[in-house]
Amino acid sequence: MEILIDSANLESIRELNDLYPIDGVTTNPTIVVKEKRTFLPLLKEIQSIIGEEKMLFAQVLGEQAEDMVKEASYLNEEINGNFYVKIPVTDEGIKAIKLLKLQGIKTLATTIYTPLQAFIAAKAGAEYVAPYVNRIDNLAGNGVQVVSDIIKIFEHHHLPCKVLAASFKNTQQVHHVCLEGAHGVTAAPEIIKSFTAHPSTETNVRQFMNEWKSFYGESSNSIIKKN
Ligand code: G3P
């Protein structure tokens, strides 16, 4: 199962990529705008942090399929390595996914709210679909159930498309899409950090250290002998 950082903040990406088993970075126009940087150099800098083997996703802005295809081809030429173009699942977006598949450009179908949007995008040739779990919940839907249904549809119909669940407000949502068998999650840095945070873990670690020091001495905070 893959874990991606949903951010374009270089500092957060550097920190999380160093700490955790991160598989890549996803961005969208909102996330990019927050950084107040020129788009392409920002993407290249993200890639230089994570390396060319890890996945990098960036979204097109065109509304017509032809424009999306042009933007996708441009980005795909400019960005080396394991690059994916995010295409919203509008009708024109589905057409663009079909055309990009023919050109061998990898796509992720984004802004997914229903299982059938995911189905049509997968059939058009998207490598990934990104259902928006929290945004579905906010519309009185059930984001985890949508993820679960998409996975079932892909399995029943042998569609070689992965479900990268996106849009999370809490770890509970992430926990549940993991249980449903999502192929990956992309989450904001603060959500990823909360995967490991637990007050009892911190208390235990502090307690182990205090007990160690009470016998071996205050300055002994390592098991490696110092000369
Ligand atoms: O990758 C999709 C994501 O950026 C949407 O997340 O948290 O803005 O709903 P959010």
PDB file of C-alpha atoms and ligand atoms in Angstrom:
ATOM      1  CA  MET A   1       0.000   0.000   0.000  1.00  0.00           C
ATOM      2  CA  GLU A   2       1.354   3.398  -0.997  1.00  0.00           C
ATOM      3  CA  ILE A   3       1.645   6.558   1.129  1.00  0.00           C
ATOM      4  CA  LEU A   4       1.874   9.901  -0.615  1.00  0.00           C
ATOM      5  CA  ILE A   5       2.243  13.429   0.686  1.00  0.00           C
ATOM      6  CA  ASP A   6      -0.520  15.750  -0.506  1.00  0.00           C
ATOM      7  CA  SER A   7       1.459  18.984  -0.403  1.00  0.00           C
ATOM      8  CA  ALA A   8       3.811  21.215  -2.372  1.00  0.00           C
ATOM      9  CA  ASN A   9       5.532  22.595   0.719  1.00  0.00           C
ATOM     10  CA  LEU A  10       9.221  21.834   0.272  1.00  0.00           C
ATOM     11  CA  GLU A  11      10.054  21.890   3.972  1.00  0.00           C
ATOM     12  CA  SER A  12       7.266  19.436   4.862  1.00  0.00           C
ATOM     13  CA  ILE A  13       8.088  17.173   1.922  1.00  0.00           C
ATOM     14  CA  ARG A  14      11.776  17.097   2.899  1.00  0.00           C
ATOM     15  CA  GLU A  15      10.944  16.314   6.516  1.00  0.00           C
ATOM     16  CA  LEU A  16       8.351  13.607   5.820  1.00  0.00           C
ATOM     17  CA  ASN A  17      10.320  11.989   3.010  1.00  0.00           C
ATOM     18  CA  ASP A  18      13.266  11.711   5.387  1.00  0.00           C
ATOM     19  CA  LEU A  19      11.240  10.230   8.264  1.00  0.00           C
ATOM     20  CA  TYR A  20       8.647   7.975   6.663  1.00  0.00           C
ATOM     21  CA  PRO A  21       8.380   5.325   3.902  1.00  0.00           C
ATOM     22  CA  ILE A  22       6.928   7.798   1.424  1.00  0.00           C
ATOM     23  CA  ASP A  23       6.101   6.701  -2.134  1.00  0.00           C
ATOM     24  CA  GLY A  24       5.582  10.113  -3.685  1.00  0.00           C
ATOM     25  CA  VAL A  25       3.917  13.509  -3.690  1.00  0.00           C
ATOM     26  CA  THR A  26       0.552  14.647  -5.037  1.00  0.00           C
ATOM     27  CA  THR A  27      -0.287  18.275  -5.762  1.00  0.00           C
ATOM     28  CA  ASN A  28      -3.328  20.140  -6.989  1.00  0.00           C
ATOM     29  CA  PRO A  29      -3.826  23.799  -8.010  1.00  0.00           C
ATOM     30  CA  THR A  30      -4.913  24.849  -4.496  1.00  0.00           C
ATOM     31  CA  ILE A  31      -1.879  23.207  -2.913  1.00  0.00           C
ATOM     32  CA  VAL A  32       0.490  24.770  -5.473  1.00  0.00           C
ATOM     33  CA  VAL A  33      -0.943  28.289  -5.113  1.00  0.00           C
ATOM     34  CA  LYS A  34      -0.334  28.177  -1.327  1.00  0.00           C
ATOM     35  CA  GLU A  35       3.425  28.062  -1.969  1.00  0.00           C
ATOM     36  CA  LYS A  36       3.458  31.301  -4.036  1.00  0.00           C
ATOM     37  CA  ARG A  37       6.090  29.904  -6.391  1.00  0.00           C
ATOM     38  CA  THR A  38       6.438  29.437 -10.161  1.00  0.00           C
ATOM     39  CA  PHE A  39       4.792  26.130 -11.015  1.00  0.00           C
ATOM     40  CA  LEU A  40       7.394  24.202 -12.999  1.00  0.00           C
ATOM     41  CA  PRO A  41      10.467  25.059 -10.875  1.00  0.00           C
ATOM     42  CA  LEU A  42       8.430  24.110  -7.796  1.00  0.00           C
ATOM     43  CA  LEU A  43       7.577  20.704  -9.275  1.00  0.00           C
ATOM     44  CA  LYS A  44      11.213  20.163 -10.226  1.00  0.00           C
ATOM     45  CA  GLU A  45      12.356  21.051  -6.739  1.00  0.00           C
ATOM     46  CA  ILE A  46       9.866  18.607  -5.228  1.00  0.00           C
ATOM     47  CA  GLN A  47      11.232  15.945  -7.523  1.00  0.00           C
ATOM     48  CA  SER A  48      14.820  16.722  -6.584  1.00  0.00           C
ATOM     49  CA  ILE A  49      13.869  16.129  -2.926  1.00  0.00           C
ATOM     50  CA  ILE A  50      12.040  12.824  -3.392  1.00  0.00           C
ATOM     51  CA  GLY A  51      14.097  11.526  -6.341  1.00  0.00           C
ATOM     52  CA  GLU A  52      13.010  10.468  -9.801  1.00  0.00           C
ATOM     53  CA  GLU A  53      11.923   6.960  -8.775  1.00  0.00           C
ATOM     54  CA  LYS A  54       9.182   8.180  -6.450  1.00  0.00           C
ATOM     55  CA  MET A  55       5.859   9.270  -7.903  1.00  0.00           C
ATOM     56  CA  LEU A  56       5.042  12.915  -8.543  1.00  0.00           C
ATOM     57  CA  PHE A  57       1.540  14.063  -9.532  1.00  0.00           C
ATOM     58  CA  ALA A  58       0.496  17.450 -10.941  1.00  0.00           C
ATOM     59  CA  GLN A  59      -2.871  18.582 -12.255  1.00  0.00           C
ATOM     60  CA  VAL A  60      -3.834  20.198 -15.559  1.00  0.00           C
ATOM     61  CA  LEU A  61      -6.070  23.280 -15.702  1.00  0.00           C
ATOM     62  CA  GLY A  62      -7.526  23.107 -19.242  1.00  0.00           C
ATOM     63  CA  GLU A  63     -11.245  22.473 -19.545  1.00  0.00           C
ATOM     64  CA  GLN A  64     -11.279  20.966 -23.036  1.00  0.00           C
ATOM     65  CA  ALA A  65      -9.678  17.583 -23.661  1.00  0.00           C
ATOM     66  CA  GLU A  66      -7.319  19.039 -26.285  1.00  0.00           C
ATOM     67  CA  ASP A  67      -6.030  21.633 -23.801  1.00  0.00           C
ATOM     68  CA  MET A  68      -5.617  19.024 -21.066  1.00  0.00           C
ATOM     69  CA  VAL A  69      -3.673  16.801 -23.448  1.00  0.00           C
ATOM     70  CA  LYS A  70      -1.402  19.720 -24.449  1.00  0.00           C
ATOM     71  CA  GLU A  71      -0.712  20.638 -20.818  1.00  0.00           C
ATOM     72  CA  ALA A  72      -0.169  16.998 -19.867  1.00  0.00           C
ATOM     73  CA  SER A  73       2.273  16.433 -22.741  1.00  0.00           C
ATOM     74  CA  TYR A  74       4.171  19.619 -21.800  1.00  0.00           C
ATOM     75  CA  LEU A  75       4.458  18.608 -18.135  1.00  0.00           C
ATOM     76  CA  ASN A  76       5.390  15.071 -19.055  1.00  0.00           C
ATOM     77  CA  GLU A  77       8.226  16.346 -21.239  1.00  0.00           C
ATOM     78  CA  GLU A  78       9.481  18.814 -18.642  1.00  0.00           C
ATOM     79  CA  ILE A  79       9.336  16.538 -15.615  1.00  0.00           C
ATOM     80  CA  ASN A  80      11.536  13.467 -15.753  1.00  0.00           C
ATOM     81  CA  GLY A  81      11.066  10.306 -13.769  1.00  0.00           C
ATOM     82  CA  ASN A  82       7.942   8.742 -12.347  1.00  0.00           C
ATOM     83  CA  PHE A  83       5.460  11.462 -13.300  1.00  0.00           C
ATOM     84  CA  TYR A  84       1.652  11.288 -13.419  1.00  0.00           C
ATOM     85  CA  VAL A  85      -0.805  13.855 -14.725  1.00  0.00           C
ATOM     86  CA  LYS A  86      -3.940  14.471 -12.677  1.00  0.00           C
ATOM     87  CA  ILE A  87      -7.073  14.913 -14.771  1.00  0.00           C
ATOM     88  CA  PRO A  88     -10.463  15.848 -13.269  1.00  0.00           C
ATOM     89  CA  VAL A  89     -13.245  13.386 -14.169  1.00  0.00           C
ATOM     90  CA  THR A  90     -15.336  15.730 -16.284  1.00  0.00           C
ATOM     91  CA  ASP A  91     -16.514  14.395 -19.665  1.00  0.00           C
ATOM     92  CA  GLU A  92     -13.632  16.244 -21.326  1.00  0.00           C
ATOM     93  CA  GLY A  93     -11.307  14.840 -18.685  1.00  0.00           C
ATOM     94  CA  ILE A  94     -12.348  11.273 -19.525  1.00  0.00           C
ATOM     95  CA  LYS A  95     -11.673  11.987 -23.190  1.00  0.00           C
ATOM     96  CA  ALA A  96      -8.244  13.398 -22.265  1.00  0.00           C
ATOM     97  CA  ILE A  97      -7.443  10.266 -20.212  1.00  0.00           C
ATOM     98  CA  LYS A  98      -8.266   8.104 -23.260  1.00  0.00           C
ATOM     99  CA  LEU A  99      -6.054  10.223 -25.535  1.00  0.00           C
ATOM    100  CA  LEU A 100      -3.182  10.337 -23.043  1.00  0.00           C
ATOM    101  CA  LYS A 101      -3.327   6.560 -22.634  1.00  0.00           C
ATOM    102  CA  LEU A 102      -2.691   6.255 -26.391  1.00  0.00           C
ATOM    103  CA  GLN A 103       0.340   8.555 -25.997  1.00  0.00           C
ATOM    104  CA  GLY A 104       1.700   6.502 -23.091  1.00  0.00           C
ATOM    105  CA  ILE A 105       1.288   9.355 -20.584  1.00  0.00           C
ATOM    106  CA  LYS A 106       0.318   8.143 -17.113  1.00  0.00           C
ATOM    107  CA  THR A 107      -2.791   9.668 -15.528  1.00  0.00           C
ATOM    108  CA  LEU A 108      -4.650   9.851 -12.245  1.00  0.00           C
ATOM    109  CA  ALA A 109      -8.371  10.646 -12.440  1.00  0.00           C
ATOM    110  CA  THR A 110      -9.119  13.153  -9.720  1.00  0.00           C
ATOM    111  CA  THR A 111     -12.142  14.808  -8.036  1.00  0.00           C
ATOM    112  CA  ILE A 112     -13.886  11.428  -7.767  1.00  0.00           C
ATOM    113  CA  TYR A 113     -17.141  11.430  -5.806  1.00  0.00           C
ATOM    114  CA  THR A 114     -18.892   8.300  -7.114  1.00  0.00           C
ATOM    115  CA  PRO A 115     -17.913   4.716  -7.949  1.00  0.00           C
ATOM    116  CA  LEU A 116     -19.110   5.102 -11.533  1.00  0.00           C
ATOM    117  CA  GLN A 117     -16.847   8.091 -12.135  1.00  0.00           C
ATOM    118  CA  ALA A 118     -13.987   5.853 -11.032  1.00  0.00           C
ATOM    119  CA  PHE A 119     -15.194   3.006 -13.226  1.00  0.00           C
ATOM    120  CA  ILE A 120     -15.345   5.118 -16.376  1.00  0.00           C
ATOM    121  CA  ALA A 121     -11.934   6.697 -15.659  1.00  0.00           C
ATOM    122  CA  ALA A 122     -10.355   3.272 -15.130  1.00  0.00           C
ATOM    123  CA  LYS A 123     -11.892   1.982 -18.345  1.00  0.00           C
ATOM    124  CA  ALA A 124     -10.582   5.061 -20.182  1.00  0.00           C
ATOM    125  CA  GLY A 125      -7.078   4.051 -19.070  1.00  0.00           C
ATOM    126  CA  ALA A 126      -6.276   5.970 -15.870  1.00  0.00           C
ATOM    127  CA  GLU A 127      -3.539   4.352 -13.787  1.00  0.00           C
ATOM    128  CA  TYR A 128      -5.047   5.762 -10.580  1.00  0.00           C
ATOM    129  CA  VAL A 129      -8.332   7.185  -9.329  1.00  0.00           C
ATOM    130  CA  ALA A 130      -8.496   9.533  -6.352  1.00  0.00           C
ATOM    131  CA  PRO A 131     -11.807   9.447  -4.453  1.00  0.00           C
ATOM    132  CA  TYR A 132     -12.185  12.487  -2.166  1.00  0.00           C
ATOM    133  CA  VAL A 133     -13.102  10.805   1.124  1.00  0.00           C
ATOM    134  CA  ASN A 134     -13.588  13.805   3.421  1.00  0.00           C
ATOM    135  CA  ARG A 135     -15.262  15.951   0.778  1.00  0.00           C
ATOM    136  CA  ILE A 136     -17.744  13.102   0.178  1.00  0.00           C
ATOM    137  CA  ASP A 137     -18.372  12.876   3.936  1.00  0.00           C
ATOM    138  CA  ASN A 138     -18.964  16.639   4.014  1.00  0.00           C
ATOM    139  CA  LEU A 139     -21.731  16.195   1.443  1.00  0.00           C
ATOM    140  CA  ALA A 140     -23.463  13.720   3.782  1.00  0.00           C
ATOM    141  CA  GLY A 141     -22.081  10.838   1.736  1.00  0.00           C
ATOM    142  CA  ASN A 142     -19.852   8.010   2.945  1.00  0.00           C
ATOM    143  CA  GLY A 143     -16.320   8.440   1.608  1.00  0.00           C
ATOM    144  CA  VAL A 144     -15.028   5.120   2.930  1.00  0.00           C
ATOM    145  CA  GLN A 145     -17.975   3.290   1.333  1.00  0.00           C
ATOM    146  CA  VAL A 146     -17.241   4.949  -2.022  1.00  0.00           C
ATOM    147  CA  VAL A 147     -13.614   3.762  -1.773  1.00  0.00           C
ATOM    148  CA  SER A 148     -14.790   0.266  -0.880  1.00  0.00           C
ATOM    149  CA  ASP A 149     -17.254   0.140  -3.815  1.00  0.00           C
ATOM    150  CA  ILE A 150     -14.602   1.328  -6.281  1.00  0.00           C
ATOM    151  CA  ILE A 151     -12.213  -1.390  -5.111  1.00  0.00           C
ATOM    152  CA  LYS A 152     -14.935  -4.036  -5.565  1.00  0.00           C
ATOM    153  CA  ILE A 153     -15.800  -2.788  -9.055  1.00  0.00           C
ATOM    154  CA  PHE A 154     -12.136  -2.853 -10.114  1.00  0.00           C
ATOM    155  CA  GLU A 155     -11.712  -6.356  -8.705  1.00  0.00           C
ATOM    156  CA  HIS A 156     -14.922  -7.767 -10.232  1.00  0.00           C
ATOM    157  CA  HIS A 157     -14.106  -6.361 -13.657  1.00  0.00           C
ATOM    158  CA  HIS A 158     -10.335  -6.891 -13.566  1.00  0.00           C
ATOM    159  CA  LEU A 159      -9.588  -3.212 -14.147  1.00  0.00           C
ATOM    160  CA  PRO A 160      -5.858  -2.598 -13.690  1.00  0.00           C
ATOM    161  CA  CYS A 161      -6.368   0.757 -11.954  1.00  0.00           C
ATOM    162  CA  LYS A 162      -5.278   1.642  -8.416  1.00  0.00           C
ATOM    163  CA  VAL A 163      -7.351   3.481  -5.833  1.00  0.00           C
ATOM    164  CA  LEU A 164      -5.398   6.325  -4.250  1.00  0.00           C
ATOM    165  CA  ALA A 165      -7.786   7.562  -1.579  1.00  0.00           C
ATOM    166  CA  ALA A 166      -7.476  11.324  -1.019  1.00  0.00           C
ATOM    167  CA  SER A 167      -8.952  14.172   1.013  1.00  0.00           C
ATOM    168  CA  PHE A 168      -8.660  13.224   4.672  1.00  0.00           C
ATOM    169  CA  LYS A 169      -9.527  15.193   7.751  1.00  0.00           C
ATOM    170  CA  ASN A 170      -8.504  12.606  10.325  1.00  0.00           C
ATOM    171  CA  THR A 171      -6.653   9.327  10.847  1.00  0.00           C
ATOM    172  CA  GLN A 172      -9.932   7.462  11.372  1.00  0.00           C
ATOM    173  CA  GLN A 173     -10.786   7.950   7.684  1.00  0.00           C
ATOM    174  CA  VAL A 174      -7.307   6.763   6.684  1.00  0.00           C
ATOM    175  CA  HIS A 175      -7.588   3.733   8.975  1.00  0.00           C
ATOM    176  CA  HIS A 176     -10.885   2.733   7.358  1.00  0.00           C
ATOM    177  CA  VAL A 177      -9.745   3.064   3.730  1.00  0.00           C
ATOM    178  CA  CYS A 178      -6.691   0.951   4.641  1.00  0.00           C
ATOM    179  CA  LEU A 179      -9.047  -1.742   5.966  1.00  0.00           C
ATOM    180  CA  GLU A 180     -11.126  -1.581   2.787  1.00  0.00           C
ATOM    181  CA  GLY A 181      -8.023  -2.333   0.723  1.00  0.00           C
ATOM    182  CA  ALA A 182      -7.199   1.029  -0.886  1.00  0.00           C
ATOM    183  CA  HIS A 183      -3.983   0.708  -2.886  1.00  0.00           C
ATOM    184  CA  GLY A 184      -2.717   3.975  -1.465  1.00  0.00           C
ATOM    185  CA  VAL A 185      -3.530   7.124   0.462  1.00  0.00           C
ATOM    186  CA  THR A 186      -2.435  10.670  -0.131  1.00  0.00           C
ATOM    187  CA  ALA A 187      -2.717  12.946   2.864  1.00  0.00           C
ATOM    188  CA  ALA A 188      -1.608  16.343   4.112  1.00  0.00           C
ATOM    189  CA  PRO A 189       1.642  16.373   6.148  1.00  0.00           C
ATOM    190  CA  GLU A 190      -0.149  16.939   9.476  1.00  0.00           C
ATOM    191  CA  ILE A 191      -2.394  13.894   8.868  1.00  0.00           C
ATOM    192  CA  ILE A 192       0.604  11.694   7.977  1.00  0.00           C
ATOM    193  CA  LYS A 193       2.396  12.840  11.124  1.00  0.00           C
ATOM    194  CA  SER A 194      -0.624  11.886  13.195  1.00  0.00           C
ATOM    195  CA  PHE A 195      -0.338   8.252  11.954  1.00  0.00           C
ATOM    196  CA  THR A 196       2.447   7.655  14.470  1.00  0.00           C
ATOM    197  CA  ALA A 197       1.654  10.187  17.180  1.00  0.00           C
ATOM    198  CA  HIS A 198       0.417   8.681  20.435  1.00  0.00           C
ATOM    199  CA  PRO A 199       0.906  10.158  23.923  1.00  0.00           C
ATOM    200  CA  SER A 200       1.429   6.710  25.479  1.00  0.00           C
ATOM    201  CA  THR A 201       4.272   5.961  23.076  1.00  0.00           C
ATOM    202  CA  GLU A 202       5.993   9.169  24.123  1.00  0.00           C
ATOM    203  CA  THR A 203       5.392   8.483  27.815  1.00  0.00           C
ATOM    204  CA  ASN A 204       6.823   4.957  27.461  1.00  0.00           C
ATOM    205  CA  VAL A 205       9.939   6.184  25.671  1.00  0.00           C
ATOM    206  CA  ARG A 206      10.555   8.843  28.326  1.00  0.00           C
ATOM    207  CA  GLN A 207      10.050   6.259  31.069  1.00  0.00           C
ATOM    208  CA  PHE A 208      12.560   3.829  29.484  1.00  0.00           C
ATOM    209  CA  MET A 209      15.126   6.635  29.272  1.00  0.00           C
ATOM    210  CA  ASN A 210      14.580   7.742  32.864  1.00  0.00           C
ATOM    211  CA  GLU A 211      14.979   4.221  34.173  1.00  0.00           C
ATOM    212  CA  TRP A 212      18.147   3.739  32.120  1.00  0.00           C
ATOM    213  CA  LYS A 213      19.647   6.965  33.412  1.00  0.00           C
ATOM    214  CA  SER A 214      18.700   6.185  37.016  1.00  0.00           C
ATOM    215  CA  PHE A 215      21.107   3.241  36.886  1.00  0.00           C
ATOM    216  CA  TYR A 216      23.706   4.171  34.249  1.00  0.00           C
ATOM    217  CA  GLY A 217      23.887   7.871  35.054  1.00  0.00           C
ATOM    218  CA  GLU A 218      22.400  11.124  33.783  1.00  0.00           C
ATOM    219  CA  SER A 219      24.801  11.509  30.857  1.00  0.00           C
ATOM    220  CA  SER A 220      24.217   7.943  29.579  1.00  0.00           C
ATOM    221  CA  ASN A 221      21.663   8.341  26.821  1.00  0.00           C
ATOM    222  CA  SER A 222      23.107   5.746  24.428  1.00  0.00           C
ATOM    223  CA  ILE A 223      24.035   2.066  24.601  1.00  0.00           C
ATOM    224  CA  ILE A 224      27.163   2.772  22.525  1.00  0.00           C
ATOM    225  CA  LYS A 225      30.204   3.043  24.805  1.00  0.00           C
ATOM    226  CA  LYS A 226      31.928   6.360  24.644  1.00  0.00           C
ATOM    227  CA  ASN A 227      35.732   6.553  25.013  1.00  0.00           C
TER     228      ASN A 227
HETATM  229  O1  G3P B   1      -5.577  15.206  -3.385  1.00  0.00           O
HETATM  230  C1  G3P B   1      -6.885  15.699  -3.201  1.00  0.00           C
HETATM  231  C2  G3P B   1      -6.916  16.604  -2.090  1.00  0.00           C
HETATM  232  O2  G3P B   1      -5.930  17.584  -2.237  1.00  0.00           O
HETATM  233  C3  G3P B   1      -8.202  17.196  -1.646  1.00  0.00           C
HETATM  234  O3  G3P B   1      -8.036  17.228  -0.294  1.00  0.00           O
HETATM  235  O4  G3P B   1      -8.175  17.993   2.010  1.00  0.00           O
HETATM  236  O5  G3P B   1      -8.525  19.626   0.115  1.00  0.00           O
HETATM  237  O6  G3P B   1     -10.238  17.869   0.614  1.00  0.00           O
HETATM  238  P1  G3P B   1      -8.800  18.255   0.651  1.00  0.00           P
END
